[in-house]
Amino acid sequence: MEKSKVLIIGGTGYLGKRLVKASLAEGHETYVLQRQDMGVDIEKLVEAVRLVDVVICAISGVHIRSHQILLQLKLVDAINEAGNVKRFLPSEFGTDPAKMENAMEPGRVTFDDKMVVRKAIEDAGIPFTYVSANCFAGYFLGGLCQPGSILPSMDHVVLLGDGNQKAIYVDEDDIAMYTIKTIDDPRTLNKTLYLRPPQNILSQREVVEVWEKLIGKQLRKSSISKEEFLANMKTQNYAEQVGLTHYYHVCYEGCLANFEIGEEGEEASQLYPEINYTSVHEYMKRYL
């Protein structure tokens, strides 16, 4: 079967550059538009879209960087006008927004905006796949799941609550490869692809234990209750509060792993067992 031609929006960004690399590695003719190109005349977007079969959008939905989710509505219009796209993968790549209808303010804005984009896609009848990649390893593992930390301590860790809620951590290169694998797969058409590598479904305590085994010592542990966490969160600026709300739902409520995948979804590591994904243990070795 001939490989699809792929357009990646935001192809020079944090995840986008990895998507470009994975797309090329899998033999797809690959085109790139930077995020700022989304502001051009819609006819220019339509011209770009008509060059390809698949469109993947990787613009940021993170408020501490730039929150651009609703820019995709213009892209939806361009795809609809072009009429040739076999599949659109919008910028999701995190928590499934369809599971977050009860999310707290202000963090729920991310999920609400993604659902607005989903509705536009589905109302237009555009074929889609939504990718729920859960926690980017680079955002969570280096700091042992502590907000604001990027390198693992050799001495002390603060547990969020009891530290026992399960989350799911995925190497960013693996996110990209699973995403590219799905674009020509009929099994994921008009479905959500959940990335749940079984070795990487761990609690914060289990992540800490992985690190302790690697360094050969026990860390001192303290904890912060959910009440303390929320009180501290309210002292931060808006963008920080959005991100911390997401941490709250992941680390205090276990929102990533507390549901079964239904008929509307597929699980990536089961569909693509040929991908030798990076385990949390292997990922953490880079910090030694």
Short mmCIF file of C-alpha atoms in Angstrom, two decimals:
data_model
loop_
_atom_site.label_atom_id
_atom_site.label_comp_id
_atom_site.label_asym_id
_atom_site.label_seq_id
_atom_site.Cartn_x
_atom_site.Cartn_y
_atom_site.Cartn_z
CA MET A 1 0.00 0.00 0.00
CA GLU A 2 1.29 3.46 -0.88
CA LYS A 3 2.28 5.52 2.14
CA SER A 4 0.21 8.59 2.92
CA LYS A 5 1.67 12.04 2.39
CA VAL A 6 1.75 13.92 5.68
CA LEU A 7 1.51 17.59 6.67
CA ILE A 8 2.67 18.41 10.22
CA ILE A 9 1.61 21.74 11.68
CA GLY A 10 4.06 22.92 14.33
CA GLY A 11 6.72 20.62 12.95
CA THR A 12 9.61 22.47 14.60
CA GLY A 13 8.19 22.38 18.14
CA TYR A 14 8.74 20.09 21.12
CA LEU A 15 6.63 17.21 19.83
CA GLY A 16 6.38 18.36 16.22
CA LYS A 17 10.07 17.80 15.43
CA ARG A 18 9.73 14.25 16.73
CA LEU A 19 6.66 13.66 14.57
CA VAL A 20 8.59 14.86 11.52
CA LYS A 21 11.47 12.50 12.33
CA ALA A 22 9.12 9.54 12.85
CA SER A 23 7.16 10.30 9.68
CA LEU A 24 10.31 10.39 7.58
CA ALA A 25 11.63 7.24 9.26
CA GLU A 26 8.43 5.44 8.28
CA GLY A 27 8.84 6.51 4.66
CA HIS A 28 6.14 9.17 4.42
CA GLU A 29 6.54 12.17 2.16
CA THR A 30 6.41 14.84 4.84
CA TYR A 31 5.62 18.55 4.74
CA VAL A 32 5.94 21.04 7.61
CA LEU A 33 4.12 24.24 8.49
CA GLN A 34 5.17 26.30 11.49
CA ARG A 35 2.54 27.48 13.94
CA GLN A 36 2.76 31.08 12.72
CA ASP A 37 1.77 29.88 9.26
CA MET A 38 -1.69 29.14 10.68
CA GLY A 39 -2.32 32.87 10.52
CA VAL A 40 -1.97 33.07 6.76
CA ASP A 41 -4.89 33.42 4.36
CA ILE A 42 -7.11 30.33 4.46
CA GLU A 43 -6.54 29.73 0.75
CA LYS A 44 -2.84 29.26 1.50
CA LEU A 45 -3.76 26.66 4.08
CA VAL A 46 -6.06 24.95 1.60
CA GLU A 47 -3.21 24.80 -0.93
CA ALA A 48 -0.93 23.17 1.66
CA VAL A 49 -3.60 20.69 2.73
CA ARG A 50 -4.26 19.63 -0.87
CA LEU A 51 -0.67 18.39 -1.15
CA VAL A 52 -1.21 15.60 1.39
CA ASP A 53 -3.43 12.81 2.63
CA VAL A 54 -2.98 13.23 6.39
CA VAL A 55 -2.75 16.36 8.53
CA ILE A 56 -1.25 16.24 12.03
CA CYS A 57 -1.37 19.30 14.25
CA ALA A 58 1.15 19.64 17.08
CA ILE A 59 0.68 23.25 18.16
CA SER A 60 0.99 23.79 21.90
CA GLY A 61 -1.90 23.56 24.30
CA VAL A 62 0.31 24.36 27.29
CA HIS A 63 -0.40 27.75 28.82
CA ILE A 64 3.12 28.27 30.17
CA ARG A 65 4.26 28.19 26.53
CA SER A 66 1.47 29.28 24.24
CA HIS A 67 -2.13 28.11 24.23
CA GLN A 68 -3.17 27.87 20.59
CA ILE A 69 -5.77 25.10 20.54
CA LEU A 70 -8.59 27.13 18.97
CA LEU A 71 -6.33 28.21 16.09
CA GLN A 72 -7.13 24.76 14.74
CA LEU A 73 -10.67 25.86 13.84
CA LYS A 74 -9.17 27.67 10.87
CA LEU A 75 -7.32 24.48 9.94
CA VAL A 76 -10.57 22.51 10.19
CA ASP A 77 -12.14 24.97 7.73
CA ALA A 78 -9.19 24.54 5.35
CA ILE A 79 -9.35 20.75 5.52
CA ASN A 80 -13.09 20.84 4.93
CA GLU A 81 -12.68 23.15 1.92
CA ALA A 82 -9.84 21.09 0.45
CA GLY A 83 -11.93 17.93 0.63
CA ASN A 84 -9.08 15.48 0.10
CA VAL A 85 -7.77 14.67 3.57
CA LYS A 86 -8.10 11.03 4.59
CA ARG A 87 -7.37 11.71 8.23
CA PHE A 88 -6.81 14.61 10.63
CA LEU A 89 -5.02 14.25 13.95
CA PRO A 90 -5.61 17.45 15.93
CA SER A 91 -3.38 18.69 18.72
CA GLU A 92 -4.35 16.48 21.65
CA PHE A 93 -1.48 14.26 22.89
CA GLY A 94 -2.36 14.46 26.59
CA THR A 95 -5.33 13.62 28.81
CA ASP A 96 -8.43 12.58 26.86
CA PRO A 97 -10.62 15.72 27.08
CA ALA A 98 -13.76 13.63 26.66
CA LYS A 99 -13.05 12.14 30.12
CA MET A 100 -12.57 15.55 31.77
CA GLU A 101 -16.04 17.07 31.77
CA ASN A 102 -15.76 17.53 35.54
CA ALA A 103 -12.29 19.12 35.48
CA MET A 104 -11.61 22.11 37.71
CA GLU A 105 -11.10 25.71 36.73
CA PRO A 106 -8.92 27.13 35.39
CA GLY A 107 -7.30 24.00 33.95
CA ARG A 108 -10.46 22.78 32.25
CA VAL A 109 -10.02 25.44 29.54
CA THR A 110 -7.56 23.11 27.81
CA PHE A 111 -10.06 20.26 27.70
CA ASP A 112 -12.99 22.49 26.78
CA ASP A 113 -11.08 24.02 23.86
CA LYS A 114 -10.05 20.58 22.59
CA MET A 115 -13.69 19.47 22.69
CA VAL A 116 -14.68 22.55 20.66
CA VAL A 117 -12.17 21.47 18.01
CA ARG A 118 -13.42 17.88 18.13
CA LYS A 119 -17.00 19.05 17.56
CA ALA A 120 -15.93 21.12 14.56
CA ILE A 121 -14.08 18.13 13.08
CA GLU A 122 -16.99 15.77 13.56
CA ASP A 123 -19.63 18.28 12.41
CA ALA A 124 -17.62 18.71 9.20
CA GLY A 125 -17.41 14.94 8.69
CA ILE A 126 -13.61 14.98 8.61
CA PRO A 127 -12.05 11.55 9.27
CA PHE A 128 -9.97 11.70 12.45
CA THR A 129 -7.86 9.98 15.06
CA TYR A 130 -7.40 11.52 18.51
CA VAL A 131 -4.17 10.60 20.29
CA SER A 132 -4.26 10.47 24.09
CA ALA A 133 -0.58 10.24 25.00
CA ASN A 134 -1.02 10.86 28.74
CA CYS A 135 2.12 12.24 30.49
CA PHE A 136 5.11 13.35 28.44
CA ALA A 137 8.04 11.61 30.12
CA GLY A 138 10.17 14.73 29.88
CA TYR A 139 7.63 16.79 31.81
CA PHE A 140 7.08 14.33 34.64
CA LEU A 141 9.83 11.78 35.18
CA GLY A 142 12.83 14.07 35.54
CA GLY A 143 11.18 15.81 38.47
CA LEU A 144 9.85 12.58 39.99
CA CYS A 145 6.34 13.90 39.25
CA GLN A 146 6.89 17.08 41.29
CA PRO A 147 5.62 20.26 39.56
CA GLY A 148 8.43 22.67 38.75
CA SER A 149 11.21 20.09 39.09
CA ILE A 150 13.14 18.96 36.03
CA LEU A 151 15.96 16.87 37.53
CA PRO A 152 15.52 14.05 40.05
CA SER A 153 16.79 14.71 43.54
CA MET A 154 19.43 12.51 45.14
CA ASP A 155 18.08 13.34 48.59
CA HIS A 156 14.39 14.23 48.99
CA VAL A 157 11.03 13.97 47.22
CA VAL A 158 7.61 15.47 47.93
CA LEU A 159 4.79 13.01 47.33
CA LEU A 160 1.50 14.36 46.03
CA GLY A 161 -1.02 12.99 48.49
CA ASP A 162 -0.15 9.39 49.28
CA GLY A 163 1.69 9.06 45.97
CA ASN A 164 -0.27 5.95 45.04
CA GLN A 165 -2.43 7.16 42.15
CA LYS A 166 -1.45 5.52 38.86
CA ALA A 167 -0.40 7.64 35.91
CA ILE A 168 1.03 6.81 32.48
CA TYR A 169 4.38 8.12 31.24
CA VAL A 170 5.42 7.95 27.59
CA ASP A 171 8.72 8.91 25.98
CA GLU A 172 8.14 11.71 23.48
CA ASP A 173 9.86 9.81 20.66
CA ASP A 174 7.53 6.88 21.30
CA ILE A 175 4.52 9.21 21.23
CA ALA A 176 5.63 10.34 17.79
CA MET A 177 6.17 6.81 16.47
CA TYR A 178 2.82 5.50 17.76
CA THR A 179 1.15 8.54 16.17
CA ILE A 180 2.71 7.94 12.76
CA LYS A 181 1.91 4.22 12.92
CA THR A 182 -1.78 4.99 13.31
CA ILE A 183 -2.29 7.35 10.36
CA ASP A 184 -2.86 4.60 7.76
CA ASP A 185 -4.41 2.09 10.16
CA PRO A 186 -8.15 1.52 9.55
CA ARG A 187 -8.50 0.18 13.11
CA THR A 188 -8.04 3.69 14.53
CA LEU A 189 -10.16 5.63 12.04
CA ASN A 190 -12.61 7.89 13.89
CA LYS A 191 -11.36 6.60 17.22
CA THR A 192 -9.12 7.65 20.09
CA LEU A 193 -5.70 6.02 20.31
CA TYR A 194 -4.67 5.64 23.96
CA LEU A 195 -0.96 5.24 24.72
CA ARG A 196 -0.75 2.90 27.71
CA PRO A 197 2.60 1.05 27.62
CA PRO A 198 2.04 -1.50 30.41
CA GLN A 199 5.45 -1.10 32.06
CA ASN A 200 4.86 2.66 32.31
CA ILE A 201 1.61 2.65 34.27
CA LEU A 202 3.06 3.63 37.62
CA SER A 203 2.28 5.66 40.70
CA GLN A 204 4.54 8.48 41.84
CA ARG A 205 5.83 6.20 44.60
CA GLU A 206 6.72 3.57 42.01
CA VAL A 207 8.53 6.17 39.89
CA VAL A 208 10.51 7.16 42.97
CA GLU A 209 11.31 3.51 43.66
CA VAL A 210 12.68 3.14 40.13
CA TRP A 211 14.98 6.10 40.77
CA GLU A 212 16.03 4.80 44.20
CA LYS A 213 17.06 1.48 42.70
CA LEU A 214 19.09 3.25 40.03
CA ILE A 215 20.98 5.44 42.53
CA GLY A 216 21.23 2.79 45.22
CA LYS A 217 19.73 4.82 48.07
CA GLN A 218 16.41 5.76 49.65
CA LEU A 219 15.14 9.32 49.35
CA ARG A 220 13.66 11.19 52.29
CA LYS A 221 9.94 11.62 51.70
CA SER A 222 7.41 14.22 52.71
CA SER A 223 3.94 14.80 51.29
CA ILE A 224 1.55 17.57 50.41
CA SER A 225 -2.17 17.07 50.91
CA LYS A 226 -4.64 17.95 48.19
CA GLU A 227 -5.89 20.85 50.31
CA GLU A 228 -2.37 22.26 50.63
CA PHE A 229 -1.73 21.72 46.92
CA LEU A 230 -4.88 23.58 45.91
CA ALA A 231 -4.22 26.42 48.35
CA ASN A 232 -0.68 26.84 46.99
CA MET A 233 -1.98 26.67 43.43
CA LYS A 234 -4.26 29.66 43.98
CA THR A 235 -1.24 31.86 44.74
CA GLN A 236 0.22 31.26 41.26
CA ASN A 237 -0.45 33.15 38.03
CA TYR A 238 -3.13 31.99 35.61
CA ALA A 239 -0.87 29.96 33.32
CA GLU A 240 0.72 28.14 36.26
CA GLN A 241 -2.70 27.41 37.73
CA VAL A 242 -3.82 25.80 34.47
CA GLY A 243 -0.84 23.44 34.51
CA LEU A 244 -1.16 22.68 38.22
CA THR A 245 -4.83 21.82 37.77
CA HIS A 246 -3.75 19.13 35.33
CA TYR A 247 -1.20 17.84 37.86
CA TYR A 248 -3.97 17.70 40.45
CA HIS A 249 -6.25 15.57 38.30
CA VAL A 250 -3.40 13.23 37.31
CA CYS A 251 -1.67 12.83 40.67
CA TYR A 252 -4.52 13.17 43.18
CA GLU A 253 -7.39 11.67 41.20
CA GLY A 254 -5.63 9.24 38.85
CA CYS A 255 -7.61 10.51 35.85
CA LEU A 256 -5.37 8.84 33.26
CA ALA A 257 -5.71 5.24 34.38
CA ASN A 258 -9.03 5.08 36.24
CA PHE A 259 -11.16 3.99 33.28
CA GLU A 260 -11.33 1.15 30.79
CA ILE A 261 -10.92 1.83 27.09
CA GLY A 262 -14.27 1.36 25.41
CA GLU A 263 -15.37 0.76 21.84
CA GLU A 264 -14.47 4.36 20.97
CA GLY A 265 -10.77 3.69 21.50
CA GLU A 266 -7.79 1.43 20.87
CA GLU A 267 -4.59 0.92 22.86
CA ALA A 268 -1.35 1.66 21.02
CA SER A 269 1.06 -0.88 22.51
CA GLN A 270 -1.40 -3.67 21.70
CA LEU A 271 -1.89 -2.49 18.11
CA TYR A 272 1.82 -1.94 17.47
CA PRO A 273 3.80 -4.48 19.53
CA GLU A 274 6.71 -4.03 17.11
CA ILE A 275 7.48 -0.69 18.77
CA ASN A 276 10.04 -1.31 21.49
CA TYR A 277 8.87 1.50 23.74
CA THR A 278 11.11 3.10 26.34
CA SER A 279 10.27 1.96 29.86
CA VAL A 280 10.35 4.35 32.82
CA HIS A 281 13.39 2.44 34.11
CA GLU A 282 15.28 2.94 30.85
CA TYR A 283 14.20 6.58 30.59
CA MET A 284 15.42 7.42 34.09
CA LYS A 285 18.93 6.16 33.36
CA ARG A 286 19.66 9.39 31.45
CA TYR A 287 19.73 11.26 34.77
CA LEU A 288 22.54 9.19 36.27
#
